[in-house]
Amino acid sequence: TCGAEHWLFPISVSAMEIKKAELYQMGGAVVSQLKNAERDEDTSITNFMGYSMRVVGLAGGLGTIFCAFLGFFTSITRLAVYAYVGFFGIIIVTLEMSDLICANSFKAWIEKDLKFLSVLLGRGIFHCFVGSLLFWQWGFFPIIVGCFEIFIGIVMVLVSVTTTQKLSSVKRGIIKDMHGDAMASFAKYDKDGSGYIDSREFVALSKEHGINLNENEVSAAINLLDTNRDGRISKEEFGVFLTTKRATHFFGFK
């Protein structure tokens, strides 16, 4: 019996040491993943501290409509101003929810007659304009919502500018690597062979050229390059991106 215990005890200790080492290894891997996730998570101002531009813009539009509604009952002399503010608020909400509630005819009208609202830079300026209207109405809610709208507008402009700069860097990297064959370059980044580059593939494309895009910058980039508004980049749109030299194209004006 003693002999058996003598042989079993070292085996059990050895097994425990192996198990302990495996647990330490697993714990280290989890900690490493958490650190990477914390590092990769973008909470900068251009990412609205982690919130989507669409969500923040929608909140601003709803707040604008709410202030206009209050204005109808509190200031008879400013009814015309609040009517405009309410109309602008409806436009903002409609734009932010365009994929859910808007008909193609409305989107076509925006693209034709209000083209500046179809790109992020124009929407940012519009938010600043609406916010300034609210700010000068002098009231608790108008000032709060007005400041919020101006903040949204400024951040949208910053996102638009930084996205354009990053797109320029991505563009230079692609042109450097494609050796004159744009279509072969497109096929390289079209991983699933669908004939389009979606947002996930565009993120991978950008990372390959040393550019990291947060969620809002990806949305802004796709919006700038996707001229037919189907949410993805076609071969033709990719070619325009690589051959267009004027920066104004990326702000929605050809």
PDB file of C-alpha atoms in Angstrom:
ATOM      1  CA  THR A   1       0.000   0.000   0.000  1.00  0.00           C
ATOM      2  CA  CYS A   2       2.783   2.406   0.892  1.00  0.00           C
ATOM      3  CA  GLY A   3       4.444   1.652  -2.380  1.00  0.00           C
ATOM      4  CA  ALA A   4       1.251   2.440  -4.267  1.00  0.00           C
ATOM      5  CA  GLU A   5       0.858   5.738  -2.414  1.00  0.00           C
ATOM      6  CA  HIS A   6       4.489   6.512  -3.125  1.00  0.00           C
ATOM      7  CA  TRP A   7       3.892   6.169  -6.856  1.00  0.00           C
ATOM      8  CA  LEU A   8       0.420   7.796  -7.029  1.00  0.00           C
ATOM      9  CA  PHE A   9       1.247  10.913  -5.044  1.00  0.00           C
ATOM     10  CA  PRO A  10       3.895  12.271  -7.471  1.00  0.00           C
ATOM     11  CA  ILE A  11       1.524  11.617 -10.382  1.00  0.00           C
ATOM     12  CA  SER A  12      -1.308  13.569  -8.712  1.00  0.00           C
ATOM     13  CA  VAL A  13       1.047  16.466  -7.880  1.00  0.00           C
ATOM     14  CA  SER A  14       2.331  16.530 -11.450  1.00  0.00           C
ATOM     15  CA  ALA A  15      -1.229  16.593 -12.808  1.00  0.00           C
ATOM     16  CA  MET A  16      -2.116  19.463 -10.498  1.00  0.00           C
ATOM     17  CA  GLU A  17       0.905  21.441 -11.643  1.00  0.00           C
ATOM     18  CA  ILE A  18      -0.039  20.910 -15.292  1.00  0.00           C
ATOM     19  CA  LYS A  19      -3.621  21.954 -14.598  1.00  0.00           C
ATOM     20  CA  LYS A  20      -2.394  25.015 -12.736  1.00  0.00           C
ATOM     21  CA  ALA A  21      -0.138  25.988 -15.622  1.00  0.00           C
ATOM     22  CA  GLU A  22      -3.041  25.609 -18.081  1.00  0.00           C
ATOM     23  CA  LEU A  23      -5.248  27.844 -15.917  1.00  0.00           C
ATOM     24  CA  TYR A  24      -2.511  30.485 -15.760  1.00  0.00           C
ATOM     25  CA  GLN A  25      -2.147  30.303 -19.542  1.00  0.00           C
ATOM     26  CA  MET A  26      -5.914  30.658 -20.076  1.00  0.00           C
ATOM     27  CA  GLY A  27      -6.055  33.576 -17.629  1.00  0.00           C
ATOM     28  CA  GLY A  28      -3.205  35.315 -19.419  1.00  0.00           C
ATOM     29  CA  ALA A  29      -4.967  34.908 -22.763  1.00  0.00           C
ATOM     30  CA  VAL A  30      -8.196  36.400 -21.379  1.00  0.00           C
ATOM     31  CA  VAL A  31      -6.339  39.375 -19.886  1.00  0.00           C
ATOM     32  CA  SER A  32      -4.544  39.911 -23.188  1.00  0.00           C
ATOM     33  CA  GLN A  33      -7.834  39.878 -25.106  1.00  0.00           C
ATOM     34  CA  LEU A  34      -9.360  42.375 -22.687  1.00  0.00           C
ATOM     35  CA  LYS A  35      -6.383  44.697 -23.060  1.00  0.00           C
ATOM     36  CA  ASN A  36      -6.591  44.465 -26.859  1.00  0.00           C
ATOM     37  CA  ALA A  37     -10.322  45.148 -26.802  1.00  0.00           C
ATOM     38  CA  GLU A  38      -9.776  48.161 -24.567  1.00  0.00           C
ATOM     39  CA  ARG A  39      -7.087  49.456 -26.891  1.00  0.00           C
ATOM     40  CA  ASP A  40      -9.154  48.843 -30.040  1.00  0.00           C
ATOM     41  CA  GLU A  41     -12.312  50.427 -28.633  1.00  0.00           C
ATOM     42  CA  ASP A  42     -12.524  53.964 -29.990  1.00  0.00           C
ATOM     43  CA  THR A  43     -14.138  56.407 -27.585  1.00  0.00           C
ATOM     44  CA  SER A  44     -12.692  59.528 -29.211  1.00  0.00           C
ATOM     45  CA  ILE A  45     -14.781  62.583 -30.002  1.00  0.00           C
ATOM     46  CA  THR A  46     -14.920  61.635 -33.698  1.00  0.00           C
ATOM     47  CA  ASN A  47     -16.649  58.422 -32.661  1.00  0.00           C
ATOM     48  CA  PHE A  48     -19.082  60.296 -30.374  1.00  0.00           C
ATOM     49  CA  MET A  49     -17.510  58.462 -27.407  1.00  0.00           C
ATOM     50  CA  GLY A  50     -18.691  55.163 -28.890  1.00  0.00           C
ATOM     51  CA  TYR A  51     -22.146  56.226 -30.088  1.00  0.00           C
ATOM     52  CA  SER A  52     -23.298  56.117 -33.700  1.00  0.00           C
ATOM     53  CA  MET A  53     -23.659  59.409 -35.578  1.00  0.00           C
ATOM     54  CA  ARG A  54     -27.105  58.302 -36.658  1.00  0.00           C
ATOM     55  CA  VAL A  55     -28.259  57.801 -33.054  1.00  0.00           C
ATOM     56  CA  VAL A  56     -26.807  61.125 -31.879  1.00  0.00           C
ATOM     57  CA  GLY A  57     -28.154  62.974 -34.921  1.00  0.00           C
ATOM     58  CA  LEU A  58     -31.594  61.458 -34.392  1.00  0.00           C
ATOM     59  CA  ALA A  59     -31.558  62.575 -30.749  1.00  0.00           C
ATOM     60  CA  GLY A  60     -30.698  66.101 -31.863  1.00  0.00           C
ATOM     61  CA  GLY A  61     -33.499  66.119 -34.428  1.00  0.00           C
ATOM     62  CA  LEU A  62     -36.073  64.914 -31.904  1.00  0.00           C
ATOM     63  CA  GLY A  63     -34.883  67.534 -29.409  1.00  0.00           C
ATOM     64  CA  THR A  64     -35.255  70.206 -32.100  1.00  0.00           C
ATOM     65  CA  ILE A  65     -38.843  69.146 -32.829  1.00  0.00           C
ATOM     66  CA  PHE A  66     -39.604  69.139 -29.092  1.00  0.00           C
ATOM     67  CA  CYS A  67     -38.299  72.719 -28.733  1.00  0.00           C
ATOM     68  CA  ALA A  68     -40.340  73.847 -31.725  1.00  0.00           C
ATOM     69  CA  PHE A  69     -43.445  72.262 -30.216  1.00  0.00           C
ATOM     70  CA  LEU A  70     -42.856  74.084 -26.912  1.00  0.00           C
ATOM     71  CA  GLY A  71     -42.242  77.327 -28.783  1.00  0.00           C
ATOM     72  CA  PHE A  72     -45.700  77.270 -30.322  1.00  0.00           C
ATOM     73  CA  PHE A  73     -47.197  77.575 -26.811  1.00  0.00           C
ATOM     74  CA  THR A  74     -44.682  79.921 -25.176  1.00  0.00           C
ATOM     75  CA  SER A  75     -43.809  82.589 -27.745  1.00  0.00           C
ATOM     76  CA  ILE A  76     -46.424  83.920 -30.144  1.00  0.00           C
ATOM     77  CA  THR A  77     -44.000  86.482 -31.595  1.00  0.00           C
ATOM     78  CA  ARG A  78     -41.596  83.745 -32.710  1.00  0.00           C
ATOM     79  CA  LEU A  79     -44.052  81.330 -34.276  1.00  0.00           C
ATOM     80  CA  ALA A  80     -42.459  81.700 -37.711  1.00  0.00           C
ATOM     81  CA  VAL A  81     -38.988  80.932 -36.322  1.00  0.00           C
ATOM     82  CA  TYR A  82     -40.233  77.871 -34.452  1.00  0.00           C
ATOM     83  CA  ALA A  83     -42.112  76.708 -37.551  1.00  0.00           C
ATOM     84  CA  TYR A  84     -38.829  76.733 -39.472  1.00  0.00           C
ATOM     85  CA  VAL A  85     -37.032  75.041 -36.570  1.00  0.00           C
ATOM     86  CA  GLY A  86     -39.697  72.320 -36.443  1.00  0.00           C
ATOM     87  CA  PHE A  87     -39.431  71.794 -40.203  1.00  0.00           C
ATOM     88  CA  PHE A  88     -35.640  71.540 -39.973  1.00  0.00           C
ATOM     89  CA  GLY A  89     -36.003  69.069 -37.098  1.00  0.00           C
ATOM     90  CA  ILE A  90     -38.300  66.901 -39.230  1.00  0.00           C
ATOM     91  CA  ILE A  91     -35.711  66.970 -42.029  1.00  0.00           C
ATOM     92  CA  ILE A  92     -32.972  65.850 -39.600  1.00  0.00           C
ATOM     93  CA  VAL A  93     -35.066  62.994 -38.210  1.00  0.00           C
ATOM     94  CA  THR A  94     -36.070  61.930 -41.715  1.00  0.00           C
ATOM     95  CA  LEU A  95     -32.449  61.925 -42.890  1.00  0.00           C
ATOM     96  CA  GLU A  96     -31.255  59.866 -39.919  1.00  0.00           C
ATOM     97  CA  MET A  97     -34.069  57.338 -40.424  1.00  0.00           C
ATOM     98  CA  SER A  98     -34.006  57.434 -44.209  1.00  0.00           C
ATOM     99  CA  ASP A  99     -33.246  53.725 -44.555  1.00  0.00           C
ATOM    100  CA  LEU A 100     -36.367  52.856 -42.553  1.00  0.00           C
ATOM    101  CA  ILE A 101     -39.020  55.404 -43.469  1.00  0.00           C
ATOM    102  CA  CYS A 102     -37.987  57.144 -46.686  1.00  0.00           C
ATOM    103  CA  ALA A 103     -39.103  56.243 -50.181  1.00  0.00           C
ATOM    104  CA  ASN A 104     -36.577  56.184 -53.009  1.00  0.00           C
ATOM    105  CA  SER A 105     -38.244  59.283 -54.471  1.00  0.00           C
ATOM    106  CA  PHE A 106     -37.420  61.261 -51.314  1.00  0.00           C
ATOM    107  CA  LYS A 107     -33.793  60.088 -51.392  1.00  0.00           C
ATOM    108  CA  ALA A 108     -33.594  61.075 -55.063  1.00  0.00           C
ATOM    109  CA  TRP A 109     -34.959  64.546 -54.181  1.00  0.00           C
ATOM    110  CA  ILE A 110     -32.293  64.965 -51.482  1.00  0.00           C
ATOM    111  CA  GLU A 111     -29.572  63.900 -53.920  1.00  0.00           C
ATOM    112  CA  LYS A 112     -30.824  66.329 -56.576  1.00  0.00           C
ATOM    113  CA  ASP A 113     -32.006  69.464 -54.743  1.00  0.00           C
ATOM    114  CA  LEU A 114     -30.385  69.181 -51.298  1.00  0.00           C
ATOM    115  CA  LYS A 115     -27.210  67.394 -52.232  1.00  0.00           C
ATOM    116  CA  PHE A 116     -25.232  68.970 -49.404  1.00  0.00           C
ATOM    117  CA  LEU A 117     -27.392  67.004 -46.926  1.00  0.00           C
ATOM    118  CA  SER A 118     -26.462  63.693 -48.531  1.00  0.00           C
ATOM    119  CA  VAL A 119     -22.873  63.942 -47.252  1.00  0.00           C
ATOM    120  CA  LEU A 120     -21.648  64.238 -43.694  1.00  0.00           C
ATOM    121  CA  LEU A 121     -19.990  67.637 -44.083  1.00  0.00           C
ATOM    122  CA  GLY A 122     -23.220  69.223 -45.290  1.00  0.00           C
ATOM    123  CA  ARG A 123     -25.246  67.593 -42.528  1.00  0.00           C
ATOM    124  CA  GLY A 124     -22.772  68.839 -39.931  1.00  0.00           C
ATOM    125  CA  ILE A 125     -23.088  72.417 -41.170  1.00  0.00           C
ATOM    126  CA  PHE A 126     -26.877  72.040 -41.185  1.00  0.00           C
ATOM    127  CA  HIS A 127     -26.867  70.848 -37.559  1.00  0.00           C
ATOM    128  CA  CYS A 128     -24.758  73.886 -36.587  1.00  0.00           C
ATOM    129  CA  PHE A 129     -27.205  76.195 -38.385  1.00  0.00           C
ATOM    130  CA  VAL A 130     -30.255  74.680 -36.662  1.00  0.00           C
ATOM    131  CA  GLY A 131     -28.461  74.758 -33.311  1.00  0.00           C
ATOM    132  CA  SER A 132     -27.645  78.447 -33.718  1.00  0.00           C
ATOM    133  CA  LEU A 133     -31.312  79.199 -34.437  1.00  0.00           C
ATOM    134  CA  LEU A 134     -32.326  77.421 -31.239  1.00  0.00           C
ATOM    135  CA  PHE A 135     -29.564  78.967 -29.158  1.00  0.00           C
ATOM    136  CA  TRP A 136     -30.744  82.519 -29.856  1.00  0.00           C
ATOM    137  CA  GLN A 137     -34.332  81.811 -28.825  1.00  0.00           C
ATOM    138  CA  TRP A 138     -33.327  82.243 -25.146  1.00  0.00           C
ATOM    139  CA  GLY A 139     -34.937  79.527 -23.145  1.00  0.00           C
ATOM    140  CA  PHE A 140     -33.682  76.626 -21.071  1.00  0.00           C
ATOM    141  CA  PHE A 141     -34.558  73.853 -23.533  1.00  0.00           C
ATOM    142  CA  PRO A 142     -33.690  75.798 -26.716  1.00  0.00           C
ATOM    143  CA  ILE A 143     -30.242  76.699 -25.351  1.00  0.00           C
ATOM    144  CA  ILE A 144     -29.516  73.129 -24.205  1.00  0.00           C
ATOM    145  CA  VAL A 145     -30.710  71.541 -27.460  1.00  0.00           C
ATOM    146  CA  GLY A 146     -29.070  74.310 -29.503  1.00  0.00           C
ATOM    147  CA  CYS A 147     -25.684  73.673 -27.869  1.00  0.00           C
ATOM    148  CA  PHE A 148     -26.147  69.936 -28.416  1.00  0.00           C
ATOM    149  CA  GLU A 149     -26.973  70.481 -32.103  1.00  0.00           C
ATOM    150  CA  ILE A 150     -23.932  72.725 -32.562  1.00  0.00           C
ATOM    151  CA  PHE A 151     -21.770  70.098 -30.858  1.00  0.00           C
ATOM    152  CA  ILE A 152     -23.168  67.400 -33.170  1.00  0.00           C
ATOM    153  CA  GLY A 153     -22.495  69.582 -36.198  1.00  0.00           C
ATOM    154  CA  ILE A 154     -18.907  70.349 -35.196  1.00  0.00           C
ATOM    155  CA  VAL A 155     -18.124  66.673 -34.589  1.00  0.00           C
ATOM    156  CA  MET A 156     -19.717  65.689 -37.919  1.00  0.00           C
ATOM    157  CA  VAL A 157     -17.500  68.224 -39.684  1.00  0.00           C
ATOM    158  CA  LEU A 158     -14.442  66.846 -37.840  1.00  0.00           C
ATOM    159  CA  VAL A 159     -15.383  63.278 -38.795  1.00  0.00           C
ATOM    160  CA  SER A 160     -15.816  64.352 -42.410  1.00  0.00           C
ATOM    161  CA  VAL A 161     -12.421  66.070 -42.509  1.00  0.00           C
ATOM    162  CA  THR A 162     -10.527  63.244 -40.757  1.00  0.00           C
ATOM    163  CA  THR A 163     -12.241  60.637 -42.931  1.00  0.00           C
ATOM    164  CA  THR A 164     -11.244  62.515 -46.091  1.00  0.00           C
ATOM    165  CA  GLN A 165      -7.641  62.685 -44.879  1.00  0.00           C
ATOM    166  CA  LYS A 166      -7.613  58.981 -44.070  1.00  0.00           C
ATOM    167  CA  LEU A 167      -9.167  58.150 -47.440  1.00  0.00           C
ATOM    168  CA  SER A 168      -6.366  60.072 -49.129  1.00  0.00           C
ATOM    169  CA  SER A 169      -3.816  57.925 -47.298  1.00  0.00           C
ATOM    170  CA  VAL A 170      -5.669  54.729 -48.212  1.00  0.00           C
ATOM    171  CA  LYS A 171      -5.895  55.883 -51.816  1.00  0.00           C
ATOM    172  CA  ARG A 172      -2.136  56.521 -52.005  1.00  0.00           C
ATOM    173  CA  GLY A 173      -1.447  53.070 -50.586  1.00  0.00           C
ATOM    174  CA  ILE A 174      -3.751  51.355 -53.081  1.00  0.00           C
ATOM    175  CA  ILE A 175      -2.299  53.243 -56.057  1.00  0.00           C
ATOM    176  CA  LYS A 176       1.208  52.377 -54.906  1.00  0.00           C
ATOM    177  CA  ASP A 177       0.391  48.655 -54.703  1.00  0.00           C
ATOM    178  CA  MET A 178      -1.920  48.175 -57.682  1.00  0.00           C
ATOM    179  CA  HIS A 179       0.767  48.603 -60.411  1.00  0.00           C
ATOM    180  CA  GLY A 180      -1.675  50.226 -62.821  1.00  0.00           C
ATOM    181  CA  ASP A 181      -4.345  47.516 -62.595  1.00  0.00           C
ATOM    182  CA  ALA A 182      -7.279  48.982 -60.675  1.00  0.00           C
ATOM    183  CA  MET A 183      -9.607  46.066 -61.334  1.00  0.00           C
ATOM    184  CA  ALA A 184      -7.110  43.524 -60.041  1.00  0.00           C
ATOM    185  CA  SER A 185      -6.753  45.664 -56.950  1.00  0.00           C
ATOM    186  CA  PHE A 186     -10.546  45.715 -56.539  1.00  0.00           C
ATOM    187  CA  ALA A 187     -10.714  41.917 -56.818  1.00  0.00           C
ATOM    188  CA  LYS A 188      -8.037  41.632 -54.136  1.00  0.00           C
ATOM    189  CA  TYR A 189     -10.183  43.519 -51.611  1.00  0.00           C
ATOM    190  CA  ASP A 190     -13.491  41.961 -52.688  1.00  0.00           C
ATOM    191  CA  LYS A 191     -12.916  38.953 -50.454  1.00  0.00           C
ATOM    192  CA  ASP A 192     -16.292  37.258 -50.995  1.00  0.00           C
ATOM    193  CA  GLY A 193     -16.293  37.796 -54.764  1.00  0.00           C
ATOM    194  CA  SER A 194     -19.647  39.597 -54.704  1.00  0.00           C
ATOM    195  CA  GLY A 195     -18.519  42.330 -57.075  1.00  0.00           C
ATOM    196  CA  TYR A 196     -18.753  44.907 -54.275  1.00  0.00           C
ATOM    197  CA  ILE A 197     -16.652  46.067 -51.331  1.00  0.00           C
ATOM    198  CA  ASP A 198     -18.801  46.219 -48.211  1.00  0.00           C
ATOM    199  CA  SER A 199     -18.023  48.053 -44.974  1.00  0.00           C
ATOM    200  CA  ARG A 200     -16.300  45.035 -43.407  1.00  0.00           C
ATOM    201  CA  GLU A 201     -14.032  44.582 -46.423  1.00  0.00           C
ATOM    202  CA  PHE A 202     -13.310  48.313 -46.524  1.00  0.00           C
ATOM    203  CA  VAL A 203     -12.174  48.225 -42.890  1.00  0.00           C
ATOM    204  CA  ALA A 204      -9.800  45.369 -43.759  1.00  0.00           C
ATOM    205  CA  LEU A 205      -8.597  47.286 -46.834  1.00  0.00           C
ATOM    206  CA  SER A 206      -7.843  50.364 -44.726  1.00  0.00           C
ATOM    207  CA  LYS A 207      -6.037  48.379 -42.031  1.00  0.00           C
ATOM    208  CA  GLU A 208      -3.882  46.750 -44.703  1.00  0.00           C
ATOM    209  CA  HIS A 209      -2.625  50.227 -45.549  1.00  0.00           C
ATOM    210  CA  GLY A 210      -2.081  51.223 -41.925  1.00  0.00           C
ATOM    211  CA  ILE A 211      -5.282  53.235 -41.460  1.00  0.00           C
ATOM    212  CA  ASN A 212      -7.736  52.447 -38.654  1.00  0.00           C
ATOM    213  CA  LEU A 213     -11.293  53.697 -39.089  1.00  0.00           C
ATOM    214  CA  ASN A 214     -13.833  53.851 -36.282  1.00  0.00           C
ATOM    215  CA  GLU A 215     -17.513  53.083 -36.851  1.00  0.00           C
ATOM    216  CA  ASN A 216     -18.474  56.640 -37.776  1.00  0.00           C
ATOM    217  CA  GLU A 217     -15.490  57.083 -40.095  1.00  0.00           C
ATOM    218  CA  VAL A 218     -16.386  53.846 -41.891  1.00  0.00           C
ATOM    219  CA  SER A 219     -19.950  55.087 -42.316  1.00  0.00           C
ATOM    220  CA  ALA A 220     -18.690  58.454 -43.592  1.00  0.00           C
ATOM    221  CA  ALA A 221     -16.235  56.804 -45.992  1.00  0.00           C
ATOM    222  CA  ILE A 222     -18.868  54.503 -47.491  1.00  0.00           C
ATOM    223  CA  ASN A 223     -21.230  57.479 -47.780  1.00  0.00           C
ATOM    224  CA  LEU A 224     -18.595  59.469 -49.669  1.00  0.00           C
ATOM    225  CA  LEU A 225     -17.660  56.686 -52.089  1.00  0.00           C
ATOM    226  CA  ASP A 226     -21.060  55.037 -52.547  1.00  0.00           C
ATOM    227  CA  THR A 227     -22.638  57.376 -55.104  1.00  0.00           C
ATOM    228  CA  ASN A 228     -25.743  55.252 -55.795  1.00  0.00           C
ATOM    229  CA  ARG A 229     -26.492  54.840 -52.051  1.00  0.00           C
ATOM    230  CA  ASP A 230     -26.778  51.048 -51.977  1.00  0.00           C
ATOM    231  CA  GLY A 231     -24.459  50.797 -48.960  1.00  0.00           C
ATOM    232  CA  ARG A 232     -21.472  49.252 -50.747  1.00  0.00           C
ATOM    233  CA  ILE A 233     -18.719  50.195 -53.207  1.00  0.00           C
ATOM    234  CA  SER A 234     -18.965  48.920 -56.775  1.00  0.00           C
ATOM    235  CA  LYS A 235     -16.111  48.541 -59.257  1.00  0.00           C
ATOM    236  CA  GLU A 236     -17.109  51.797 -60.942  1.00  0.00           C
ATOM    237  CA  GLU A 237     -17.227  53.680 -57.639  1.00  0.00           C
ATOM    238  CA  PHE A 238     -13.866  52.199 -56.654  1.00  0.00           C
ATOM    239  CA  GLY A 239     -12.410  53.403 -59.950  1.00  0.00           C
ATOM    240  CA  VAL A 240     -13.791  56.919 -59.408  1.00  0.00           C
ATOM    241  CA  PHE A 241     -12.244  56.939 -55.926  1.00  0.00           C
ATOM    242  CA  LEU A 242      -8.812  56.101 -57.352  1.00  0.00           C
ATOM    243  CA  THR A 243      -8.952  58.488 -60.315  1.00  0.00           C
ATOM    244  CA  THR A 244     -10.643  61.567 -58.782  1.00  0.00           C
ATOM    245  CA  LYS A 245      -8.136  64.249 -57.870  1.00  0.00           C
ATOM    246  CA  ARG A 246     -10.399  67.016 -56.595  1.00  0.00           C
ATOM    247  CA  ALA A 247     -11.035  66.814 -52.849  1.00  0.00           C
ATOM    248  CA  THR A 248     -14.378  68.596 -53.354  1.00  0.00           C
ATOM    249  CA  HIS A 249     -15.732  65.386 -54.855  1.00  0.00           C
ATOM    250  CA  PHE A 250     -15.548  63.801 -51.416  1.00  0.00           C
ATOM    251  CA  PHE A 251     -17.720  66.590 -50.018  1.00  0.00           C
ATOM    252  CA  GLY A 252     -20.492  65.753 -52.460  1.00  0.00           C
ATOM    253  CA  PHE A 253     -19.795  68.297 -55.203  1.00  0.00           C
ATOM    254  CA  LYS A 254     -18.484  67.124 -58.565  1.00  0.00           C
TER     255      LYS A 254
END
